[in-house]
PDB file of C-alpha atoms and ligand atoms in Angstrom:
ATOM      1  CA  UNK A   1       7.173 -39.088 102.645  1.00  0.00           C
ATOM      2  CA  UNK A   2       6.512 -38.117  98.946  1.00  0.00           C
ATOM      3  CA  UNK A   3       3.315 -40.026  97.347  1.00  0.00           C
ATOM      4  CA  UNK A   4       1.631 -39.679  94.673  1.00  0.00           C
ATOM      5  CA  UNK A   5      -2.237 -39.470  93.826  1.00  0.00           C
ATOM      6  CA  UNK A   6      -2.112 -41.436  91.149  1.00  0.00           C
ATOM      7  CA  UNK A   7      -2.518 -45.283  90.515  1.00  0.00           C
ATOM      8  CA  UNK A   8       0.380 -47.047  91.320  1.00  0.00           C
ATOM      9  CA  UNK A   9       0.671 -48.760  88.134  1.00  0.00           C
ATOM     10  CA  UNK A  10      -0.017 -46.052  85.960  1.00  0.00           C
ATOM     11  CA  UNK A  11       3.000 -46.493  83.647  1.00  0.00           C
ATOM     12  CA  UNK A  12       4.183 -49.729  84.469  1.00  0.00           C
ATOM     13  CA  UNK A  13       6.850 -50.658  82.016  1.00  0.00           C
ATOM     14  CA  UNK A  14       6.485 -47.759  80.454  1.00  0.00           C
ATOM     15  CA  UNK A  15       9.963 -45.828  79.210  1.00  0.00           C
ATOM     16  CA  UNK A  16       9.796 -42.071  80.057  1.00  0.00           C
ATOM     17  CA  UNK A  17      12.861 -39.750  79.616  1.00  0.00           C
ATOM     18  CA  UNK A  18      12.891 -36.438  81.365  1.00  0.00           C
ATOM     19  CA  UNK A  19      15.172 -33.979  80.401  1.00  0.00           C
ATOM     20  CA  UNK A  20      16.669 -31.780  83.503  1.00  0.00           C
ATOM     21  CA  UNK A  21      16.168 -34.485  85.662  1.00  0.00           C
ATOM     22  CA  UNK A  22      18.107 -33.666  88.054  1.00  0.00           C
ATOM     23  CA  UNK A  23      17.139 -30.809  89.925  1.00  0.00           C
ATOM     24  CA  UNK A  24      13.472 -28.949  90.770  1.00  0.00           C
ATOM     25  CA  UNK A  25      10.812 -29.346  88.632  1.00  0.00           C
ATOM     26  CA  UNK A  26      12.513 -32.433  86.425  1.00  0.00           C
ATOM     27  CA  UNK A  27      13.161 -34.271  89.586  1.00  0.00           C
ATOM     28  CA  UNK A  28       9.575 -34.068  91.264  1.00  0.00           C
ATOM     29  CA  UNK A  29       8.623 -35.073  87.791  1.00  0.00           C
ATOM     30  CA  UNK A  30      11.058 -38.249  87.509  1.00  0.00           C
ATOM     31  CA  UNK A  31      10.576 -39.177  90.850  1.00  0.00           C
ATOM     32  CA  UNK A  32       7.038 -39.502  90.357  1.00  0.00           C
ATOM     33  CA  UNK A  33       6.738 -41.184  87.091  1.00  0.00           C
ATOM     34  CA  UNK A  34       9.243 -44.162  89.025  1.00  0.00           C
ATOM     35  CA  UNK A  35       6.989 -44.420  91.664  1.00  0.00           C
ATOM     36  CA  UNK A  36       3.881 -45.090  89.543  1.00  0.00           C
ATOM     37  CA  UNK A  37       6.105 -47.894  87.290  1.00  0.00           C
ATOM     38  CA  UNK A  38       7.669 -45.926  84.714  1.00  0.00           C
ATOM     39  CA  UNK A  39      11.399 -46.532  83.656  1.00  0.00           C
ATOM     40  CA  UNK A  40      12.665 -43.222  83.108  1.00  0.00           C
ATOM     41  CA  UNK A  41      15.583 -41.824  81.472  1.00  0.00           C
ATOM     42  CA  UNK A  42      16.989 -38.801  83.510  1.00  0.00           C
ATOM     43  CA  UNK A  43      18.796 -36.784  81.125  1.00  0.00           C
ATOM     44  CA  UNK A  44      20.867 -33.181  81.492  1.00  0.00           C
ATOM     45  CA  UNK A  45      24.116 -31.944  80.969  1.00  0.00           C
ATOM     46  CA  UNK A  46      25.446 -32.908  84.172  1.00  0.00           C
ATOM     47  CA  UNK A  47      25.890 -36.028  85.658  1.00  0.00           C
ATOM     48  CA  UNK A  48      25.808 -35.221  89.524  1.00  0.00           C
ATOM     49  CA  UNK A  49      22.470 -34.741  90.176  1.00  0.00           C
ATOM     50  CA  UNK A  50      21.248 -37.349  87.935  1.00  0.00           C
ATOM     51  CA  UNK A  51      23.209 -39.921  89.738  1.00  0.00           C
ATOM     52  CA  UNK A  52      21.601 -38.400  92.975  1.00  0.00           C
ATOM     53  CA  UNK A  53      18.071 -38.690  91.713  1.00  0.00           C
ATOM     54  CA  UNK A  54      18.918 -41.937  90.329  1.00  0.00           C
ATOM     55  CA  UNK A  55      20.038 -43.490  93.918  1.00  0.00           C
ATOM     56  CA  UNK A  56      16.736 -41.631  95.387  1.00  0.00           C
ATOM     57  CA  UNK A  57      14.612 -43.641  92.605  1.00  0.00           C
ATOM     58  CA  UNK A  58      16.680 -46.898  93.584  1.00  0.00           C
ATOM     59  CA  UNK A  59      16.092 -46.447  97.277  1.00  0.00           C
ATOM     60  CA  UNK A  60      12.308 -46.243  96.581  1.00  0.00           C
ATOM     61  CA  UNK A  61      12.048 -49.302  94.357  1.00  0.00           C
ATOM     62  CA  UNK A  62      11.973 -47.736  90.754  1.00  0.00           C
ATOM     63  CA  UNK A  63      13.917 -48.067  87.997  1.00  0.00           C
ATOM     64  CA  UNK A  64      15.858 -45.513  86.207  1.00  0.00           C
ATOM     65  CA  UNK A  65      18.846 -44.815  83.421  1.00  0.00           C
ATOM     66  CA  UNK A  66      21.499 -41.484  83.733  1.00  0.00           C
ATOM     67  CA  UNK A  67      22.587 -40.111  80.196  1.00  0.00           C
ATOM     68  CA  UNK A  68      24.698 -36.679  80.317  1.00  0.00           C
ATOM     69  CA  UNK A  69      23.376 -34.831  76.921  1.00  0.00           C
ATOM     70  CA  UNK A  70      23.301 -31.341  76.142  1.00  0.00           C
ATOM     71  CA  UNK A  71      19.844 -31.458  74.445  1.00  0.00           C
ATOM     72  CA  UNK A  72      21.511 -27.880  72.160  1.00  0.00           C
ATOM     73  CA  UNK A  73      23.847 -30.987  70.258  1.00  0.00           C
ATOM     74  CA  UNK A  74      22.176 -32.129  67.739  1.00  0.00           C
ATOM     75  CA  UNK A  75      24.358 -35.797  67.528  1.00  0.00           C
ATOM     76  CA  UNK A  76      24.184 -35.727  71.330  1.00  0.00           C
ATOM     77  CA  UNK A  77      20.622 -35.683  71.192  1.00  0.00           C
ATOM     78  CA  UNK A  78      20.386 -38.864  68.619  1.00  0.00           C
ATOM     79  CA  UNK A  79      23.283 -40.684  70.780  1.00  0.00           C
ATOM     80  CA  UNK A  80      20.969 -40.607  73.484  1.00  0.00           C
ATOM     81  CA  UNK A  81      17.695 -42.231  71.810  1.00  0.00           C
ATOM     82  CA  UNK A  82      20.348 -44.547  70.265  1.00  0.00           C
ATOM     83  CA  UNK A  83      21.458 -45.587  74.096  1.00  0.00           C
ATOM     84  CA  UNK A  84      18.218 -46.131  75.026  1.00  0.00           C
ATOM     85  CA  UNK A  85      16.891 -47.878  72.490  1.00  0.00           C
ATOM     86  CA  UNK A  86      19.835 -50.673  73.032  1.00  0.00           C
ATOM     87  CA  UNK A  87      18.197 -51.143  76.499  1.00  0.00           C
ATOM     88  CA  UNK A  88      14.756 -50.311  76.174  1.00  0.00           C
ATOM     89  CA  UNK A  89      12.041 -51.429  73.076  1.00  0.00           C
ATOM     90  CA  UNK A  90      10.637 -48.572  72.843  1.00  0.00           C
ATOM     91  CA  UNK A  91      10.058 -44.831  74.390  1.00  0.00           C
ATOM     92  CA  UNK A  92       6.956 -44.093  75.596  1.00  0.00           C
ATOM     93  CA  UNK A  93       6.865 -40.304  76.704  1.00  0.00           C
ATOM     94  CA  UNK A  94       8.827 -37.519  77.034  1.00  0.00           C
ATOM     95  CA  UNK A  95       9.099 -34.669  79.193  1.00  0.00           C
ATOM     96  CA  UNK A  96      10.702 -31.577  78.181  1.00  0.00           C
ATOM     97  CA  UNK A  97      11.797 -29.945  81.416  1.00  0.00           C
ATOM     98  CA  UNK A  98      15.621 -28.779  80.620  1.00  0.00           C
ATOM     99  CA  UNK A  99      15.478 -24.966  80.353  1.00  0.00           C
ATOM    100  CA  UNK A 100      17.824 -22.138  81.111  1.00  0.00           C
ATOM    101  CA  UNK A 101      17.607 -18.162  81.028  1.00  0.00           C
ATOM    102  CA  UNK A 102      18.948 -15.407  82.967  1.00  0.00           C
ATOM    103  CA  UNK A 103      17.478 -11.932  84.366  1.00  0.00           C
ATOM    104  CA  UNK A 104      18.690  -9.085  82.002  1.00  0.00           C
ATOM    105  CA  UNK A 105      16.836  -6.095  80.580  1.00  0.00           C
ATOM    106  CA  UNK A 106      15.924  -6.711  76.922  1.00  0.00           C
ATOM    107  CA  UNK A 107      18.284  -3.776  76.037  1.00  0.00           C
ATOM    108  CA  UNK A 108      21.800  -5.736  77.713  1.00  0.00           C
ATOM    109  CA  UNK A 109      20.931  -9.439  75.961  1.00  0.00           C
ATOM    110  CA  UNK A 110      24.019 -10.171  73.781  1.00  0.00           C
ATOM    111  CA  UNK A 111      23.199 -12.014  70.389  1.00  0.00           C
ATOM    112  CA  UNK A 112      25.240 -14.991  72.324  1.00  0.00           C
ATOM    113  CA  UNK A 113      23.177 -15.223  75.615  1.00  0.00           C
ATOM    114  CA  UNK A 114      19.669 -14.718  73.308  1.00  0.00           C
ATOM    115  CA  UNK A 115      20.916 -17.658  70.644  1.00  0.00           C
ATOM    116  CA  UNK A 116      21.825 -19.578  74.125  1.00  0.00           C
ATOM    117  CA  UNK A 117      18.460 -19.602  75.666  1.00  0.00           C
ATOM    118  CA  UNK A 118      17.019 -19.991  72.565  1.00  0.00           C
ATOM    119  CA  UNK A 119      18.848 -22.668  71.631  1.00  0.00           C
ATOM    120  CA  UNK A 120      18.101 -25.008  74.639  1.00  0.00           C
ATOM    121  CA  UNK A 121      14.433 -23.995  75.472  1.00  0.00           C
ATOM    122  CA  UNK A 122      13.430 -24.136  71.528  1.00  0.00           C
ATOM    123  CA  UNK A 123      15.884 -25.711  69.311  1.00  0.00           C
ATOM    124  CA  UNK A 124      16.642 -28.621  72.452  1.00  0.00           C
ATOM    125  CA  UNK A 125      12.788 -28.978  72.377  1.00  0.00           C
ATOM    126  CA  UNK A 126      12.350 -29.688  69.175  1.00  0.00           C
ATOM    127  CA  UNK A 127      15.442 -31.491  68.754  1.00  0.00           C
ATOM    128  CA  UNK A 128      14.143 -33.506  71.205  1.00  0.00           C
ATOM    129  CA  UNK A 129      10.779 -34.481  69.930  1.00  0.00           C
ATOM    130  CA  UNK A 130      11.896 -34.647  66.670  1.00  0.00           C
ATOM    131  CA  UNK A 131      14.230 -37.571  67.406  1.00  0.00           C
ATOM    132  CA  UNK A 132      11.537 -39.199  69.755  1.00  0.00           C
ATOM    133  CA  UNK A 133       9.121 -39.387  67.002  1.00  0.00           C
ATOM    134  CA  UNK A 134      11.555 -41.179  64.613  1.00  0.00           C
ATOM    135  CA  UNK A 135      12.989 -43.125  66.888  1.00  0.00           C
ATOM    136  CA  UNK A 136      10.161 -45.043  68.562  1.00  0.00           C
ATOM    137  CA  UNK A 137       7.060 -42.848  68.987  1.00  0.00           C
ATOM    138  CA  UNK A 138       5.789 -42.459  65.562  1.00  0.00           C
ATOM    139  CA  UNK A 139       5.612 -46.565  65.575  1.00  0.00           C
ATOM    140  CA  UNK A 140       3.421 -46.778  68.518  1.00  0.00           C
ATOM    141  CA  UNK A 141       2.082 -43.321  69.772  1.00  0.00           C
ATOM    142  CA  UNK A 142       3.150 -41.917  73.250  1.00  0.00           C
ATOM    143  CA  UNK A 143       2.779 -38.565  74.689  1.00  0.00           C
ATOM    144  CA  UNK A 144       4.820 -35.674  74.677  1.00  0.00           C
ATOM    145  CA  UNK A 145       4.709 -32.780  77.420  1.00  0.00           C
ATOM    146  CA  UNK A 146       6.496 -29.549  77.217  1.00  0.00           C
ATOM    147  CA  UNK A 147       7.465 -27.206  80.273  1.00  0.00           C
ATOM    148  CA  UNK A 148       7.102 -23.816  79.555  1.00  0.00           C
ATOM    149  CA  UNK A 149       6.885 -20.819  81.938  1.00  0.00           C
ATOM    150  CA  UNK A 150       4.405 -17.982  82.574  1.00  0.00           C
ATOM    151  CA  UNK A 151       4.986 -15.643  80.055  1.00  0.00           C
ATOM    152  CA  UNK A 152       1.796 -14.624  78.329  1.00  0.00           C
ATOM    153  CA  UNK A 153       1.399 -11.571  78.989  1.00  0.00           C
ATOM    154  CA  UNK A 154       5.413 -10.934  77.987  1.00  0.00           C
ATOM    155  CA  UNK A 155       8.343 -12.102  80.014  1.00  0.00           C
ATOM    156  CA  UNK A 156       9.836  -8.580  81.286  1.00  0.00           C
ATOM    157  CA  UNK A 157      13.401  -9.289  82.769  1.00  0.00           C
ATOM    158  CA  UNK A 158      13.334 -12.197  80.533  1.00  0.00           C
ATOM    159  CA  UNK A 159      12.955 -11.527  76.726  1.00  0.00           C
ATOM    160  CA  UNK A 160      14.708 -14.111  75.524  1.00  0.00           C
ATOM    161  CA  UNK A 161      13.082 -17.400  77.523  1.00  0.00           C
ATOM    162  CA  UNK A 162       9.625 -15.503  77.094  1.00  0.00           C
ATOM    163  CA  UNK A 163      10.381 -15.641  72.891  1.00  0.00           C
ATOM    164  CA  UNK A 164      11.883 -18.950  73.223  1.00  0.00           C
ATOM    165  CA  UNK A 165       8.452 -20.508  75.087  1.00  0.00           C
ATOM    166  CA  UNK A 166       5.622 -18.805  73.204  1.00  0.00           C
ATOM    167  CA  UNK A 167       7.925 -20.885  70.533  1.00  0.00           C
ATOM    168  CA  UNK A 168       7.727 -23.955  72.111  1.00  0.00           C
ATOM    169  CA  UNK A 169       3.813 -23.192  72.846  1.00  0.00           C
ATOM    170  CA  UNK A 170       3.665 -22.893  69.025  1.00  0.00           C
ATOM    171  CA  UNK A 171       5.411 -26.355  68.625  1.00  0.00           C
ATOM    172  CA  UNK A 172       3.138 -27.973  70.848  1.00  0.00           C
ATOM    173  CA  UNK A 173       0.013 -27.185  68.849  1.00  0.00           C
ATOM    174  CA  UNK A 174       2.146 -27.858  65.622  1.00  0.00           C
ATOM    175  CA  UNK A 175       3.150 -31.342  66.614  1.00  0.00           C
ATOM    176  CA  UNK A 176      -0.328 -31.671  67.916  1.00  0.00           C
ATOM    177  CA  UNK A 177      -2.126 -31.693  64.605  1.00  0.00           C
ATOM    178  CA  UNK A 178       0.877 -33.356  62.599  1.00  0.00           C
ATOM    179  CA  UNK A 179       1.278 -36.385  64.904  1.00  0.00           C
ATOM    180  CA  UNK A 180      -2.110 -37.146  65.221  1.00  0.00           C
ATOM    181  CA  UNK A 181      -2.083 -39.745  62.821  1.00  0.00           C
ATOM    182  CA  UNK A 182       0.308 -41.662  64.764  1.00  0.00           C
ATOM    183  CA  UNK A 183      -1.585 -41.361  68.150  1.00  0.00           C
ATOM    184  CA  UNK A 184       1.326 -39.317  69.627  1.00  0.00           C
ATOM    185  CA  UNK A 185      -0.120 -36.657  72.109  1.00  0.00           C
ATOM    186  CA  UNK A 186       1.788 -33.507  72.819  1.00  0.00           C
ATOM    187  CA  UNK A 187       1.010 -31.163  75.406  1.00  0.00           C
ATOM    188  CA  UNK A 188       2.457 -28.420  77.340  1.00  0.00           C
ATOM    189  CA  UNK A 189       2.717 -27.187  81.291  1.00  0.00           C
ATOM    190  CA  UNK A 190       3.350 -23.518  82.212  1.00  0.00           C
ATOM    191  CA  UNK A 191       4.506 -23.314  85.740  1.00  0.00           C
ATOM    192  CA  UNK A 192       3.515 -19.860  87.517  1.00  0.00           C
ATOM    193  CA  UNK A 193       6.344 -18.991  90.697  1.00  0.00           C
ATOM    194  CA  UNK A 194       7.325 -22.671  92.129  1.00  0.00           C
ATOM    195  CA  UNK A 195       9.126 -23.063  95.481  1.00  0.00           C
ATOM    196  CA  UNK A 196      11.885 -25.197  93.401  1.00  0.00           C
ATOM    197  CA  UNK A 197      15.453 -25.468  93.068  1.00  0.00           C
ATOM    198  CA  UNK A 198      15.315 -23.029  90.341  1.00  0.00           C
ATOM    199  CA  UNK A 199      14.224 -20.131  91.931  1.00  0.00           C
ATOM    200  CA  UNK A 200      18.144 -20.327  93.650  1.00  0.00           C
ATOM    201  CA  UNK A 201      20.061 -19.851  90.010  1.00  0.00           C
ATOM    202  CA  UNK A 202      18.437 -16.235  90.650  1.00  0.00           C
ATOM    203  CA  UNK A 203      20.585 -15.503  93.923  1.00  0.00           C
ATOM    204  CA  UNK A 204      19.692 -14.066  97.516  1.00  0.00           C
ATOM    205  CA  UNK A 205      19.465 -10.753  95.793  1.00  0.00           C
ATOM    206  CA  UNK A 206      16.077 -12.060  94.204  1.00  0.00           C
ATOM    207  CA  UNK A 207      14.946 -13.332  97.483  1.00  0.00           C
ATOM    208  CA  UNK A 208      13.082  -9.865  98.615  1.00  0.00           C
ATOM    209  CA  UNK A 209      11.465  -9.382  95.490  1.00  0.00           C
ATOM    210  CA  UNK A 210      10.149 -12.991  95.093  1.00  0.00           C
ATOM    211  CA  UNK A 211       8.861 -13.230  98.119  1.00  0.00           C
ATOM    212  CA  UNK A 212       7.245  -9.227  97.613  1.00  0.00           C
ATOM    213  CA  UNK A 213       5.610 -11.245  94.465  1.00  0.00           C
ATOM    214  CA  UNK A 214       3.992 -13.929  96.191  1.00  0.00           C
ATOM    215  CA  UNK A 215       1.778 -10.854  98.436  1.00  0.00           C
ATOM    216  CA  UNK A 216       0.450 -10.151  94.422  1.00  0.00           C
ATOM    217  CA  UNK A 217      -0.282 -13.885  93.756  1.00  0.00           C
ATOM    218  CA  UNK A 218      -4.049 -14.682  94.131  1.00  0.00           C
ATOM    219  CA  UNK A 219      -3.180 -17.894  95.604  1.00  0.00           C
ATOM    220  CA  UNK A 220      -1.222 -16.033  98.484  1.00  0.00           C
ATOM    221  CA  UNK A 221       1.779 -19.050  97.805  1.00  0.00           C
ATOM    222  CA  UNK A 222       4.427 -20.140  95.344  1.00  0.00           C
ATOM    223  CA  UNK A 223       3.155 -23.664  93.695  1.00  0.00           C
ATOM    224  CA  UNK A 224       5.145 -26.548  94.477  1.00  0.00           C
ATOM    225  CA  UNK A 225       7.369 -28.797  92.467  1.00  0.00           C
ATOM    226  CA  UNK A 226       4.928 -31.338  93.151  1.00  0.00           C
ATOM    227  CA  UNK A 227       1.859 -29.558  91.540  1.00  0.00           C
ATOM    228  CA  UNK A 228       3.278 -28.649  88.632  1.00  0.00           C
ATOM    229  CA  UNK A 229       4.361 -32.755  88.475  1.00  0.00           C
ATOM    230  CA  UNK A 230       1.008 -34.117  89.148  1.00  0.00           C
ATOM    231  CA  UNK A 231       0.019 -31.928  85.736  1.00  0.00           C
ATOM    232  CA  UNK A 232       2.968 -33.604  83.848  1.00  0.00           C
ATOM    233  CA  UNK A 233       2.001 -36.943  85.196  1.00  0.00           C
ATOM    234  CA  UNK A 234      -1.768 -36.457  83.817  1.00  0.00           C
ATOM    235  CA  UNK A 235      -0.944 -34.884  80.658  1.00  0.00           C
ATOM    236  CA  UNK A 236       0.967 -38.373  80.180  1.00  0.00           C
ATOM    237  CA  UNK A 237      -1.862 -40.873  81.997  1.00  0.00           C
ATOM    238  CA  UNK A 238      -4.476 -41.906  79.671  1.00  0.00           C
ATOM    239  CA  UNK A 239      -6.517 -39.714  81.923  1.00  0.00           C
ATOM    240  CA  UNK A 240      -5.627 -37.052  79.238  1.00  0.00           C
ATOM    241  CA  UNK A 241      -5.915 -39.459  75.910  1.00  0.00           C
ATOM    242  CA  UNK A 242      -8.203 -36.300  74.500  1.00  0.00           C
ATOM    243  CA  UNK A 243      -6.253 -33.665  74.983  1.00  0.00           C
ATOM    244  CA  UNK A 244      -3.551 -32.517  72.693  1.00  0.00           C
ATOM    245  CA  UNK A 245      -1.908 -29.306  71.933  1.00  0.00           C
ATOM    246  CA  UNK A 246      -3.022 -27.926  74.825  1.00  0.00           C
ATOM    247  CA  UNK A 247      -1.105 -25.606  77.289  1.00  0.00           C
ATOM    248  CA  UNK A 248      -1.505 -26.389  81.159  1.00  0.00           C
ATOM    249  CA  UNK A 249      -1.298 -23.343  83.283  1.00  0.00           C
ATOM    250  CA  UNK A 250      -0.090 -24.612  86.935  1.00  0.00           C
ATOM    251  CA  UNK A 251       0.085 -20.593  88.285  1.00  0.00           C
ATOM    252  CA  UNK A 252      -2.860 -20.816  90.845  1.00  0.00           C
ATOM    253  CA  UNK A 253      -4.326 -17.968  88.220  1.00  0.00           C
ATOM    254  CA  UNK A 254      -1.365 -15.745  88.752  1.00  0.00           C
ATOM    255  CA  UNK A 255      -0.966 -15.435  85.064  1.00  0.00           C
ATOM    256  CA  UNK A 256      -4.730 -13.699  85.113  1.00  0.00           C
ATOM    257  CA  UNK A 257      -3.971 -11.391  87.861  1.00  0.00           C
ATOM    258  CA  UNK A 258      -0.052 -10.966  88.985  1.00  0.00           C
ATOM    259  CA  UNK A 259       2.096  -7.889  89.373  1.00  0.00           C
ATOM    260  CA  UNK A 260       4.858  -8.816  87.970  1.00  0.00           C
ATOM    261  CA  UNK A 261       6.898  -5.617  86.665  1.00  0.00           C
ATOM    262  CA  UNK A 262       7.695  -2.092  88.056  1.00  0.00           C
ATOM    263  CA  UNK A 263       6.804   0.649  85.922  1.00  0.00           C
ATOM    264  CA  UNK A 264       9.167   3.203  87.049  1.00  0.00           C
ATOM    265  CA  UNK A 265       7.191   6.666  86.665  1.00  0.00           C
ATOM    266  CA  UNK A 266       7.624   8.350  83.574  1.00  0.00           C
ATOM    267  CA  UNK A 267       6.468  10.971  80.748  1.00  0.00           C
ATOM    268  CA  UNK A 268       8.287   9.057  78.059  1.00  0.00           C
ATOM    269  CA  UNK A 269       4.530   7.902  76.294  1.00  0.00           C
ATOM    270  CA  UNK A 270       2.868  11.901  75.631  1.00  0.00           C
ATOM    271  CA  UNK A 271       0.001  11.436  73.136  1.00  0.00           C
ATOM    272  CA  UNK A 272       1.931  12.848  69.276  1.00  0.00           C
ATOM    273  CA  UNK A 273      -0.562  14.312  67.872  1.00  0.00           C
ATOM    274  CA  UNK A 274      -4.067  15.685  69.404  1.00  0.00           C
ATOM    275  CA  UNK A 275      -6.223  13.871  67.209  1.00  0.00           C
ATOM    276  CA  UNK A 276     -10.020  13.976  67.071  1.00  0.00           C
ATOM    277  CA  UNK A 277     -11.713  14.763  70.285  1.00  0.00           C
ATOM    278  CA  UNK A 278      -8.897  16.172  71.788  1.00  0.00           C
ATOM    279  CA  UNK A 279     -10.701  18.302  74.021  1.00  0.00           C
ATOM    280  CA  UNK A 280     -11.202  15.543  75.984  1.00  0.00           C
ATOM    281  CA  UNK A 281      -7.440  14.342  76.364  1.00  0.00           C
ATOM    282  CA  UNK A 282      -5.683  15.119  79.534  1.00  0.00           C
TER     283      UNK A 282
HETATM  284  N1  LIG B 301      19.632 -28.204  81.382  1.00  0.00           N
HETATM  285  C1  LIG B 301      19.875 -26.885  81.144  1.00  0.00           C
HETATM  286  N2  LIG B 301      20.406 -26.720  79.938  1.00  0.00           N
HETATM  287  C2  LIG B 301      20.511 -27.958  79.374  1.00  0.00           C
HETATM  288  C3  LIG B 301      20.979 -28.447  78.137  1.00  0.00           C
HETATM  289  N3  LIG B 301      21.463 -27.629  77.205  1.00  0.00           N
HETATM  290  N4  LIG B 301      20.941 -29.773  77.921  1.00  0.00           N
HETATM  291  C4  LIG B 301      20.431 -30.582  78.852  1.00  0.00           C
HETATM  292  N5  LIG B 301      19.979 -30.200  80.022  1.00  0.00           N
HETATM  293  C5  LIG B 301      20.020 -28.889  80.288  1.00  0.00           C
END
């Protein structure tokens, strides 16, 4: 039986959208929020699993709201604070979950699948926020978290979503200082490798390699959708009413110590020029 840690009347009344909520991560997330009182809005661009997450949400006792928006549409994006702004007096939080990307090598990325991911992870994010701030939270504070992923030390295999986080990163702390004034909090997550839903987009063909990376994690184990929600659901408790602009790492240290990239051997880096010391250059 899921169960959360937290109070069970954490956000009572309280309206929360998450975007993505249909799947992984965004689920656990939404899931969790209803059972500790919150009214969220499950928002994605497809209706089927948000219907399923809203009957699992029902069947538990919370209370919930399906909107189909593809958070890249700019008049999308307002039609959805419009909708629930007709039912509910104000928003709350927000969780910025929705994401996409695909494995390429940097060098294969069309300028149509890099505007793509960059267009839902960033542009969606701040799309997002933007309209939640005008809408309702500017009037009353709230908090805002972002998901990102691990990609500080570079995303290989993943140029695009790496570019498109360290953006949203940026955002965060932007948003952090500029809201202030209106008690708005916004905060971030960075998920490490989670045993999720998403992990399958990648195919069985993935399957060997993911589970050769979890021998390099330090933790020994893929985090769970459910740890990387418990971090949401503080960055949005009053537990976390001083932080701001900070980015949560949920990675069980991973992004300290993980091998993430084969280095295929190679002569391709020879020092150009000997320099000074030379001598002492292999
Ligand atoms: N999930 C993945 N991509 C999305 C998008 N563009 N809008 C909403 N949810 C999404």
């Amino acid at each position: 039986m899921a169960d959360s840690i937290f109070r069970a009347d954490l956000f009572a009344d309280q309206t929360i959208i998450v975007t993505g909520g249909g799947t992984g991560i965004g689920r656990a997330i939404a899931r969790e929020l209803a059972a500790l009182g919150a009214f969220v809005v499950l928002a994605a661009r497809k209706e089927e699993h948000l219907l399923a997450v809203h009957a699992e949400i029902s069947a538990a006792g919370g209370r919930s709201l399906v909107h189909v928006c593809n958070i890249r549409d700019e008049a999308q994006v307002k039609d959805l604070f419009a909708t629930v702004l007709e039912q509910r007096p104000r928003i709350d939080g927000l969780v910025n979950n929705a994401g996409g990307q695909f494995l390429s090598p940097a060098e294969h990325i069309s300028r149509n699948g890099w505007h793509a991911v960059v267009e839902t992870n960033l542009t969606g994010t701040f799309l997002m926020c933007r309209e939640a701030y005008n809408c309702s939270l500017s009037q009353h504070g709230g908090a805002v978290v972002n998901i990102v992923s691990e990609m500080w030390r570079g995303f290989p295999g993943m140029a695009h979503s790496g570019a498109a986080r360290a953006g949203v990163v940026n955002l965060t702390q932007t948003l952090a200082v500029e809201w202030a004034r209106s008690g708005v909090r916004v905060n971030a997550v960075a998920p490490g490798l989670i045993h999720s839903s998403g992990l399958d987009q990648y195919g069985e063909a993935m399957r060997p390699l993911i589970d050769q990376m979890v021998q390099y994690l330090p933790a020994k184990r893929m985090g769970s959708e459910g740890e990387v929600a418990a971090a949401v659901v503080f960055l949005l408790s009053p537990a976390a009413s001083y932080i701001s602009g900070a980015t949560l790492r949920v990675d069980g240290a991973s992004s300290l110590w993980r091998h993430a990239w084969e280095i295929d051997d190679h002569d391709a880096a020879p020092p150009p020029w000997p320099g000074y010391g030379s001598e002492l250059q292999p």
